Amino acid sequence: MKNSEVDTIFSKEDAAILEEVMNIAFGKASSDLARVIDIQIMLNAPQVEILKTEELMRWIKQDTESYKTLSMIEQNFWGKYAGTAILAFPSAASKKLISLFEDEDEPFEADNPLLERETLLEVGNILIGACVSKVAELLDDDQVSFSPPRLIPQVVVDNLSGANISPKFDDPDKMAILMKTIFHLQEKDVKGFLFMIASDDSMKWLKTALQNFMAKF
Amino acid sequence: MILNQILDNIDWGLVIIDREFKVRYWNRWMALHSGIPSQEIRGSSILDFYPHFQNKKFIRNFKAVVTFGNHYFFPQKLYGYMFPFRPDGNFVSEINYMQQSCTMGPLRDEKKVIQYVYISVKDVTEAYIYETNLASALLTLLEKYVDKSEMPASEAQSILEELLPVSGQEILAKHAKPQKDKDTHALIGDQLVEILSEIATSNR
């Protein structure tokens, strides 16, 4: 999608409504995560930006420059609302994230990289699933399906590029709607970012869904 | 009716359970491989038939599926299998249990409320055996080159790391011993033995 097309399709006003929708959705997601799965997570007020893929990487770098290396969990979602979600956190915080699901009766075996990787993917799967589903549900009662999550470990922040994450972010001119929030797992003292990048195909739907959402009030 | 025929004829296992873990659907593939007929398991809790599902991880992800509509994936590399079925006859001598790749996802009623959870089960034993044999052949070949001094051990190690699937590399990392204890040549031999014994004793 070209820059001009996005401008006509997705306005700043739309972005502001989307921020509001995300705010409500993330509030519901964090309360359900606490109630059902016992994960105490704080999700900051989200920010929505319309930008080029090239700028997207600059944004992520800028947000994460205080971390030396970054680990990311990437998961594609599809439905009327489709795109890619990325949960980014400092690599050094991996152990803390893993301990979210540590069973007191059965502590994790030390130095089991396979188990560690799968537990991080599980954490990502649950957090991304909760947030994406709530946004889709609130907008148009849409049902989203997910592809298996993928772990991108230990990326040096300075070397971060679209190609590190996915070939679809390798086109510098491609436009994306970036939805960003900071997540904070209070008990574990872990902070990171959740980025949701809507696909080209879902932009039209997103705009209509936002208008329909506003029409309810 | 046609849909039922499809679900009963696909080469996948399909189970549908409700929010109380009761089995609502058990396709023919599941009946054939488990030896449990559909009429016997339908209406019963899956936890009664497969008590190993009664663990925090499964319950947590089940809740995530019914609450958020998440999907959860049980990759063969971590779980080996979800349902302890005998493998197809061709693989009985090589492996104890059918290797499975499973997915758990939500099913909604007409009001879009998640009422059920499906579990799909794919038999990936053949691919697993193929991958394992390939890794084993590669290791044997590299060891031969290193033995004949036709390849430096370090180069063999790099090839190994590049070509082995991620899980193989992780097994290598897990078993790697400090270099000061052994020379690299012996290390590769040790890793070969350990990887093969890991595969042989994984009891999958």
GROMACS .gro file of C-alpha atoms in nm:
model
  421
    1MET     CA    1   0.000   0.000   0.000
    2LYS     CA    2   0.133   0.341  -0.096
    3ASN     CA    3   0.168   0.629   0.147
    4SER     CA    4  -0.108   0.835  -0.020
    5GLU     CA    5  -0.351   0.540  -0.014
    6VAL     CA    6  -0.307   0.498   0.360
    7ASP     CA    7  -0.359   0.869   0.412
    8THR     CA    8  -0.693   0.852   0.236
    9ILE     CA    9  -0.795   0.527   0.397
   10PHE     CA   10  -0.673   0.576   0.751
   11SER     CA   11  -0.690   0.924   0.901
   12LYS     CA   12  -0.545   1.064   1.223
   13GLU     CA   13  -0.896   1.066   1.363
   14ASP     CA   14  -0.921   0.692   1.290
   15ALA     CA   15  -0.590   0.644   1.471
   16ALA     CA   16  -0.728   0.828   1.775
   17ILE     CA   17  -1.041   0.609   1.781
   18LEU     CA   18  -0.824   0.300   1.746
   19GLU     CA   19  -0.619   0.411   2.046
   20GLU     CA   20  -0.939   0.439   2.246
   21VAL     CA   21  -1.057   0.095   2.133
   22MET     CA   22  -0.721  -0.055   2.223
   23ASN     CA   23  -0.731   0.111   2.561
   24ILE     CA   24  -1.064  -0.054   2.644
   25ALA     CA   25  -0.958  -0.386   2.488
   26PHE     CA   26  -0.630  -0.399   2.679
   27GLY     CA   27  -0.808  -0.313   3.003
   28LYS     CA   28  -1.033  -0.614   2.950
   29ALA     CA   29  -0.741  -0.833   2.847
   30SER     CA   30  -0.537  -0.749   3.156
   31SER     CA   31  -0.831  -0.804   3.391
   32ASP     CA   32  -0.910  -1.141   3.229
   33LEU     CA   33  -0.545  -1.243   3.239
   34ALA     CA   34  -0.538  -1.172   3.612
   35ARG     CA   35  -0.873  -1.340   3.679
   36VAL     CA   36  -0.835  -1.650   3.465
   37ILE     CA   37  -0.465  -1.720   3.435
   38ASP     CA   38  -0.327  -1.530   3.734
   39ILE     CA   39  -0.098  -1.308   3.529
   40GLN     CA   40  -0.078  -0.956   3.675
   41ILE     CA   41   0.000  -0.738   3.378
   42MET     CA   42  -0.020  -0.364   3.333
   43LEU     CA   43  -0.069  -0.239   2.978
   44ASN     CA   44   0.006   0.130   2.925
   45ALA     CA   45  -0.216   0.357   2.718
   46PRO     CA   46  -0.155   0.244   2.361
   47GLN     CA   47  -0.017   0.454   2.081
   48VAL     CA   48  -0.114   0.420   1.716
   49GLU     CA   49   0.109   0.533   1.431
   50ILE     CA   50   0.082   0.507   1.056
   51LEU     CA   51   0.428   0.467   0.916
   52LYS     CA   52   0.660   0.302   0.666
   53THR     CA   53   0.825  -0.031   0.751
   54GLU     CA   54   1.157   0.149   0.753
   55GLU     CA   55   1.030   0.389   1.019
   56LEU     CA   56   0.875   0.101   1.207
   57MET     CA   57   1.218  -0.049   1.273
   58ARG     CA   58   1.346   0.293   1.379
   59TRP     CA   59   1.058   0.318   1.624
   60ILE     CA   60   1.123  -0.022   1.772
   61LYS     CA   61   1.496   0.060   1.799
   62GLN     CA   62   1.424   0.392   1.962
   63ASP     CA   63   1.195   0.232   2.217
   64THR     CA   64   1.430  -0.048   2.300
   65GLU     CA   65   1.769   0.125   2.278
   66SER     CA   66   1.826   0.087   2.651
   67TYR     CA   67   1.837  -0.292   2.608
   68LYS     CA   68   2.155  -0.441   2.470
   69THR     CA   69   1.984  -0.736   2.311
   70LEU     CA   70   1.621  -0.793   2.244
   71SER     CA   71   1.421  -1.112   2.228
   72MET     CA   72   1.099  -1.113   2.035
   73ILE     CA   73   0.803  -1.340   1.998
   74GLU     CA   74   0.633  -1.294   1.665
   75GLN     CA   75   0.290  -1.431   1.589
   76ASN     CA   76   0.070  -1.383   1.284
   77PHE     CA   77  -0.303  -1.354   1.328
   78TRP     CA   78  -0.573  -1.368   1.068
   79GLY     CA   79  -0.941  -1.299   1.035
   80LYS     CA   80  -1.104  -0.978   0.918
   81TYR     CA   81  -0.847  -0.821   1.147
   82ALA     CA   82  -0.514  -0.965   1.038
   83GLY     CA   83  -0.149  -0.885   1.083
   84THR     CA   84   0.153  -0.956   1.297
   85ALA     CA   85   0.204  -0.910   1.668
   86ILE     CA   86   0.547  -0.879   1.824
   87LEU     CA   87   0.619  -0.905   2.193
   88ALA     CA   88   0.964  -0.752   2.249
   89PHE     CA   89   1.152  -0.767   2.576
   90PRO     CA   90   1.512  -0.743   2.693
   91SER     CA   91   1.684  -1.079   2.647
   92ALA     CA   92   1.812  -1.054   3.002
   93ALA     CA   93   1.450  -1.069   3.124
   94SER     CA   94   1.381  -1.409   2.966
   95LYS     CA   95   1.430  -1.600   3.291
   96LYS     CA   96   1.189  -1.371   3.473
   97LEU     CA   97   0.927  -1.419   3.204
   98ILE     CA   98   0.971  -1.795   3.217
   99SER     CA   99   0.923  -1.791   3.593
  100LEU     CA  100   0.566  -1.664   3.535
  101PHE     CA  101   0.467  -2.022   3.468
  102GLU     CA  102   0.697  -2.193   3.711
  103ASP     CA  103   0.523  -2.459   3.911
  104GLU     CA  104   0.623  -2.451   4.278
  105ASP     CA  105   0.590  -2.829   4.294
  106GLU     CA  106   0.793  -2.882   3.980
  107PRO     CA  107   1.057  -2.611   3.939
  108PHE     CA  108   1.212  -2.576   3.596
  109GLU     CA  109   1.511  -2.787   3.517
  110ALA     CA  110   1.808  -2.552   3.492
  111ASP     CA  111   1.972  -2.518   3.151
  112ASN     CA  112   1.700  -2.676   2.947
  113PRO     CA  113   1.700  -2.448   2.643
  114LEU     CA  114   1.417  -2.632   2.469
  115LEU     CA  115   1.187  -2.596   2.769
  116GLU     CA  116   1.289  -2.232   2.813
  117ARG     CA  117   1.212  -2.156   2.449
  118GLU     CA  118   0.875  -2.326   2.464
  119THR     CA  119   0.781  -2.150   2.788
  120LEU     CA  120   0.866  -1.810   2.636
  121LEU     CA  121   0.652  -1.901   2.336
  122GLU     CA  122   0.371  -1.997   2.572
  123VAL     CA  123   0.395  -1.662   2.753
  124GLY     CA  124   0.394  -1.480   2.418
  125ASN     CA  125   0.107  -1.688   2.283
  126ILE     CA  126  -0.112  -1.610   2.582
  127LEU     CA  127  -0.032  -1.235   2.602
  128ILE     CA  128  -0.057  -1.173   2.228
  129GLY     CA  129  -0.372  -1.387   2.199
  130ALA     CA  130  -0.543  -1.203   2.483
  131CYS     CA  131  -0.469  -0.855   2.345
  132VAL     CA  132  -0.534  -0.923   1.976
  133SER     CA  133  -0.857  -1.114   2.045
  134LYS     CA  134  -0.995  -0.837   2.264
  135VAL     CA  135  -0.927  -0.569   2.000
  136ALA     CA  136  -1.096  -0.781   1.729
  137GLU     CA  137  -1.387  -0.870   1.955
  138LEU     CA  138  -1.450  -0.510   2.053
  139LEU     CA  139  -1.432  -0.378   1.700
  140ASP     CA  140  -1.657  -0.612   1.510
  141ASP     CA  141  -1.701  -0.921   1.721
  142ASP     CA  142  -1.446  -1.067   1.483
  143GLN     CA  143  -1.290  -1.405   1.545
  144VAL     CA  144  -0.918  -1.422   1.499
  145SER     CA  145  -0.710  -1.730   1.432
  146PHE     CA  146  -0.342  -1.757   1.512
  147SER     CA  147  -0.039  -1.916   1.356
  148PRO     CA  148   0.217  -2.076   1.588
  149PRO     CA  149   0.435  -1.814   1.759
  150ARG     CA  150   0.801  -1.785   1.669
  151LEU     CA  151   1.086  -1.684   1.898
  152ILE     CA  152   1.350  -1.448   1.763
  153PRO     CA  153   1.616  -1.462   2.033
  154GLN     CA  154   1.900  -1.227   2.117
  155VAL     CA  155   1.882  -0.963   1.845
  156VAL     CA  156   2.136  -0.686   1.903
  157VAL     CA  157   1.920  -0.373   1.906
  158ASP     CA  158   2.163  -0.177   1.686
  159ASN     CA  159   2.140  -0.444   1.418
  160LEU     CA  160   1.762  -0.467   1.421
  161SER     CA  161   1.608  -0.470   1.074
  162GLY     CA  162   1.286  -0.582   0.908
  163ALA     CA  163   1.467  -0.889   0.777
  164ASN     CA  164   1.542  -0.995   1.139
  165ILE     CA  165   1.173  -1.025   1.207
  166SER     CA  166   1.002  -1.132   0.890
  167PRO     CA  167   1.051  -1.097   0.513
  168LYS     CA  168   0.726  -0.902   0.502
  169PHE     CA  169   0.891  -0.618   0.693
  170ASP     CA  170   1.184  -0.611   0.456
  171ASP     CA  171   1.017  -0.373   0.210
  172PRO     CA  172   1.113  -0.026   0.338
  173ASP     CA  173   0.831   0.149   0.148
  174LYS     CA  174   0.549  -0.068   0.276
  175MET     CA  175   0.306   0.115   0.502
  176ALA     CA  176   0.193  -0.022   0.834
  177ILE     CA  177  -0.040   0.072   1.115
  178LEU     CA  178   0.160   0.025   1.430
  179MET     CA  179  -0.019  -0.021   1.760
  180LYS     CA  180   0.217  -0.008   2.051
  181THR     CA  181   0.188  -0.054   2.422
  182ILE     CA  182   0.431  -0.103   2.705
  183PHE     CA  183   0.356  -0.406   2.917
  184HIS     CA  184   0.472  -0.433   3.273
  185LEU     CA  185   0.460  -0.756   3.468
  186GLN     CA  186   0.462  -0.606   3.812
  187GLU     CA  187   0.544  -0.913   4.019
  188LYS     CA  188   0.837  -1.005   3.798
  189ASP     CA  189   0.956  -0.651   3.735
  190VAL     CA  190   0.967  -0.712   3.359
  191LYS     CA  191   0.892  -0.443   3.105
  192GLY     CA  192   0.862  -0.479   2.732
  193PHE     CA  193   0.667  -0.377   2.427
  194LEU     CA  194   0.377  -0.521   2.238
  195PHE     CA  195   0.355  -0.414   1.877
  196MET     CA  196   0.064  -0.503   1.653
  197ILE     CA  197   0.103  -0.435   1.286
  198ALA     CA  198  -0.217  -0.457   1.085
  199SER     CA  199  -0.185  -0.611   0.741
  200ASP     CA  200  -0.267  -0.418   0.424
  201ASP     CA  201  -0.571  -0.637   0.368
  202SER     CA  202  -0.731  -0.551   0.700
  203MET     CA  203  -0.691  -0.172   0.679
  204LYS     CA  204  -1.021  -0.115   0.498
  205TRP     CA  205  -1.201  -0.341   0.742
  206LEU     CA  206  -1.033  -0.165   1.033
  207LYS     CA  207  -1.157   0.174   0.914
  208THR     CA  208  -1.515   0.051   0.867
  209ALA     CA  209  -1.510  -0.131   1.201
  210LEU     CA  210  -1.393   0.187   1.375
  211GLN     CA  211  -1.673   0.389   1.216
  212ASN     CA  212  -1.925   0.125   1.322
  213PHE     CA  213  -1.781   0.129   1.672
  214MET     CA  214  -1.823   0.506   1.698
  215ALA     CA  215  -2.176   0.488   1.556
  216LYS     CA  216  -2.282   0.294   1.866
  217PHE     CA  217  -2.229   0.601   2.086
  218MET     CA  218  -2.404  -3.542   0.715
  219ILE     CA  219  -2.136  -3.483   0.450
  220LEU     CA  220  -1.936  -3.285   0.706
  221ASN     CA  221  -1.950  -3.582   0.944
  222GLN     CA  222  -1.821  -3.809   0.671
  223ILE     CA  223  -1.533  -3.571   0.604
  224LEU     CA  224  -1.444  -3.545   0.972
  225ASP     CA  225  -1.454  -3.923   1.003
  226ASN     CA  226  -1.242  -3.980   0.695
  227ILE     CA  227  -0.967  -3.722   0.728
  228ASP     CA  228  -0.624  -3.849   0.818
  229TRP     CA  229  -0.619  -3.637   1.135
  230GLY     CA  230  -0.748  -3.688   1.482
  231LEU     CA  231  -1.020  -3.450   1.593
  232VAL     CA  232  -1.159  -3.417   1.944
  233ILE     CA  233  -1.412  -3.163   2.066
  234ILE     CA  234  -1.446  -3.102   2.438
  235ASP     CA  235  -1.675  -2.865   2.626
  236ARG     CA  236  -1.581  -2.620   2.899
  237GLU     CA  237  -1.614  -2.898   3.160
  238PHE     CA  238  -1.366  -3.117   2.967
  239LYS     CA  239  -1.641  -3.354   2.853
  240VAL     CA  240  -1.581  -3.512   2.514
  241ARG     CA  241  -1.847  -3.405   2.265
  242TYR     CA  242  -1.689  -3.541   1.950
  243TRP     CA  243  -1.427  -3.808   1.885
  244ASN     CA  244  -1.363  -3.879   1.521
  245ARG     CA  245  -1.298  -4.216   1.366
  246TRP     CA  246  -0.922  -4.155   1.345
  247MET     CA  247  -0.912  -4.104   1.724
  248ALA     CA  248  -1.125  -4.414   1.780
  249LEU     CA  249  -0.902  -4.626   1.557
  250HIS     CA  250  -0.573  -4.513   1.710
  251SER     CA  251  -0.686  -4.501   2.072
  252GLY     CA  252  -0.893  -4.818   2.064
  253ILE     CA  253  -1.167  -4.622   2.242
  254PRO     CA  254  -1.493  -4.610   2.046
  255SER     CA  255  -1.669  -4.277   2.018
  256GLN     CA  256  -1.978  -4.397   2.205
  257GLU     CA  257  -1.760  -4.500   2.501
  258ILE     CA  258  -1.579  -4.169   2.548
  259ARG     CA  259  -1.852  -3.923   2.443
  260GLY     CA  260  -1.999  -3.749   2.748
  261SER     CA  261  -1.708  -3.847   2.973
  262SER     CA  262  -1.435  -3.617   3.092
  263ILE     CA  263  -1.121  -3.641   2.881
  264LEU     CA  264  -0.928  -3.619   3.210
  265ASP     CA  265  -1.070  -3.958   3.313
  266PHE     CA  266  -0.933  -4.122   3.002
  267TYR     CA  267  -0.612  -3.921   2.978
  268PRO     CA  268  -0.525  -3.813   3.336
  269HIS     CA  269  -0.193  -3.663   3.222
  270PHE     CA  270  -0.394  -3.366   3.087
  271GLN     CA  271  -0.463  -3.272   3.448
  272ASN     CA  272  -0.160  -3.045   3.476
  273LYS     CA  273  -0.118  -2.670   3.520
  274LYS     CA  274   0.013  -2.608   3.170
  275PHE     CA  275  -0.272  -2.781   2.991
  276ILE     CA  276  -0.538  -2.628   3.216
  277ARG     CA  277  -0.382  -2.279   3.181
  278ASN     CA  278  -0.383  -2.297   2.803
  279PHE     CA  279  -0.731  -2.451   2.794
  280LYS     CA  280  -0.851  -2.149   2.996
  281ALA     CA  281  -0.673  -1.912   2.756
  282VAL     CA  282  -0.851  -2.080   2.464
  283VAL     CA  283  -1.199  -2.055   2.621
  284THR     CA  284  -1.144  -1.703   2.758
  285PHE     CA  285  -0.963  -1.527   2.476
  286GLY     CA  286  -1.011  -1.752   2.178
  287ASN     CA  287  -0.638  -1.824   2.171
  288HIS     CA  288  -0.492  -2.115   1.984
  289TYR     CA  289  -0.236  -2.330   2.156
  290PHE     CA  290   0.016  -2.545   1.977
  291PHE     CA  291   0.169  -2.866   2.108
  292PRO     CA  292   0.477  -2.908   1.889
  293GLN     CA  293   0.620  -3.256   1.852
  294LYS     CA  294   0.968  -3.129   1.939
  295LEU     CA  295   0.862  -3.045   2.292
  296TYR     CA  296   0.577  -3.280   2.368
  297GLY     CA  297   0.646  -3.581   2.146
  298TYR     CA  298   0.281  -3.668   2.171
  299MET     CA  299  -0.040  -3.566   2.347
  300PHE     CA  300  -0.224  -3.892   2.311
  301PRO     CA  301  -0.017  -4.204   2.381
  302PHE     CA  302  -0.100  -4.404   2.067
  303ARG     CA  303   0.097  -4.688   1.916
  304PRO     CA  304   0.275  -4.583   1.597
  305ASP     CA  305   0.176  -4.725   1.262
  306GLY     CA  306   0.313  -5.074   1.198
  307ASN     CA  307   0.604  -4.948   0.986
  308PHE     CA  308   0.758  -4.763   1.278
  309VAL     CA  309   0.686  -5.001   1.566
  310SER     CA  310   1.045  -5.127   1.578
  311GLU     CA  311   1.188  -4.775   1.589
  312ILE     CA  312   0.963  -4.589   1.828
  313ASN     CA  313   0.720  -4.658   2.112
  314TYR     CA  314   0.463  -4.385   2.058
  315MET     CA  315   0.317  -4.207   1.760
  316GLN     CA  316   0.473  -3.859   1.730
  317GLN     CA  317   0.210  -3.590   1.713
  318SER     CA  318   0.174  -3.225   1.636
  319CYS     CA  319  -0.144  -3.094   1.797
  320THR     CA  320  -0.340  -2.771   1.806
  321MET     CA  321  -0.607  -2.661   2.050
  322GLY     CA  322  -0.850  -2.386   1.948
  323PRO     CA  323  -1.191  -2.234   2.023
  324LEU     CA  324  -1.533  -2.321   1.881
  325ARG     CA  325  -1.817  -2.074   1.919
  326ASP     CA  326  -2.192  -2.115   1.922
  327GLU     CA  327  -2.430  -1.908   1.709
  328LYS     CA  328  -2.403  -1.620   1.960
  329LYS     CA  329  -2.025  -1.628   1.911
  330VAL     CA  330  -1.969  -1.748   2.267
  331ILE     CA  331  -1.687  -1.998   2.303
  332GLN     CA  332  -1.854  -2.317   2.419
  333TYR     CA  333  -1.615  -2.584   2.298
  334VAL     CA  334  -1.250  -2.647   2.235
  335TYR     CA  335  -1.119  -2.859   1.952
  336ILE     CA  336  -0.794  -3.052   1.957
  337SER     CA  337  -0.653  -3.160   1.622
  338VAL     CA  338  -0.393  -3.434   1.617
  339LYS     CA  339  -0.153  -3.486   1.330
  340ASP     CA  340   0.068  -3.793   1.305
  341VAL     CA  341   0.421  -3.668   1.231
  342THR     CA  342   0.604  -3.992   1.315
  343GLU     CA  343   0.733  -4.043   0.962
  344ALA     CA  344   0.883  -3.694   0.945
  345TYR     CA  345   1.032  -3.737   1.294
  346ILE     CA  346   1.198  -4.069   1.202
  347TYR     CA  347   1.325  -3.920   0.877
  348GLU     CA  348   1.470  -3.618   1.056
  349THR     CA  349   1.626  -3.837   1.324
  350ASN     CA  350   1.781  -4.074   1.069
  351LEU     CA  351   1.911  -3.780   0.870
  352ALA     CA  352   2.072  -3.627   1.179
  353SER     CA  353   2.222  -3.962   1.273
  354ALA     CA  354   2.361  -4.019   0.920
  355LEU     CA  355   2.510  -3.671   0.918
  356LEU     CA  356   2.677  -3.725   1.253
  357THR     CA  357   2.818  -4.061   1.147
  358LEU     CA  358   2.954  -3.912   0.827
  359LEU     CA  359   3.116  -3.621   1.005
  360GLU     CA  360   3.269  -3.847   1.263
  361LYS     CA  361   3.420  -4.056   0.985
  362TYR     CA  362   3.578  -3.748   0.826
  363VAL     CA  363   3.714  -3.632   1.158
  364ASP     CA  364   3.847  -3.982   1.236
  365LYS     CA  365   4.038  -3.990   0.908
  366SER     CA  366   4.164  -3.637   0.973
  367GLU     CA  367   3.999  -3.523   0.650
  368MET     CA  368   3.813  -3.251   0.831
  369PRO     CA  369   3.903  -3.048   1.138
  370ALA     CA  370   3.670  -3.121   1.427
  371SER     CA  371   3.583  -2.753   1.455
  372GLU     CA  372   3.458  -2.751   1.096
  373ALA     CA  373   3.251  -3.064   1.159
  374GLN     CA  374   3.107  -2.893   1.463
  375SER     CA  375   3.008  -2.586   1.257
  376ILE     CA  376   2.841  -2.801   0.989
  377LEU     CA  377   2.659  -2.987   1.260
  378GLU     CA  378   2.529  -2.669   1.416
  379GLU     CA  379   2.424  -2.525   1.084
  380LEU     CA  380   2.244  -2.827   0.950
  381LEU     CA  381   2.090  -2.990   1.253
  382PRO     CA  382   1.739  -2.884   1.336
  383VAL     CA  383   1.708  -2.644   1.629
  384SER     CA  384   1.616  -2.919   1.870
  385GLY     CA  385   1.929  -3.115   1.773
  386GLN     CA  386   2.142  -2.809   1.840
  387GLU     CA  387   1.978  -2.766   2.176
  388ILE     CA  388   2.049  -3.127   2.264
  389LEU     CA  389   2.410  -3.062   2.161
  390ALA     CA  390   2.427  -2.751   2.377
  391LYS     CA  391   2.274  -2.935   2.669
  392HIS     CA  392   2.526  -3.215   2.651
  393ALA     CA  393   2.835  -3.019   2.552
  394LYS     CA  394   3.120  -3.073   2.795
  395PRO     CA  395   3.397  -2.825   2.872
  396GLN     CA  396   3.660  -2.840   2.601
  397LYS     CA  397   3.942  -2.863   2.856
  398ASP     CA  398   3.823  -3.208   2.960
  399LYS     CA  399   3.834  -3.356   2.614
  400ASP     CA  400   3.976  -3.269   2.276
  401THR     CA  401   3.725  -3.154   2.016
  402HIS     CA  402   3.755  -3.478   1.824
  403ALA     CA  403   3.644  -3.684   2.122
  404LEU     CA  404   3.377  -3.425   2.196
  405ILE     CA  405   3.206  -3.481   1.860
  406GLY     CA  406   3.210  -3.856   1.920
  407ASP     CA  407   3.058  -3.807   2.263
  408GLN     CA  408   2.792  -3.578   2.128
  409LEU     CA  409   2.706  -3.831   1.860
  410VAL     CA  410   2.661  -4.103   2.118
  411GLU     CA  411   2.462  -3.874   2.345
  412ILE     CA  412   2.233  -3.751   2.071
  413LEU     CA  413   2.166  -4.100   1.949
  414SER     CA  414   2.106  -4.231   2.297
  415GLU     CA  415   1.880  -3.933   2.369
  416ILE     CA  416   1.679  -4.021   2.060
  417ALA     CA  417   1.676  -4.392   2.143
  418THR     CA  418   1.572  -4.345   2.504
  419SER     CA  419   1.329  -4.061   2.451
  420ASN     CA  420   1.062  -4.331   2.472
  421ARG     CA  421   0.851  -4.153   2.222
   0.00000   0.00000   0.00000
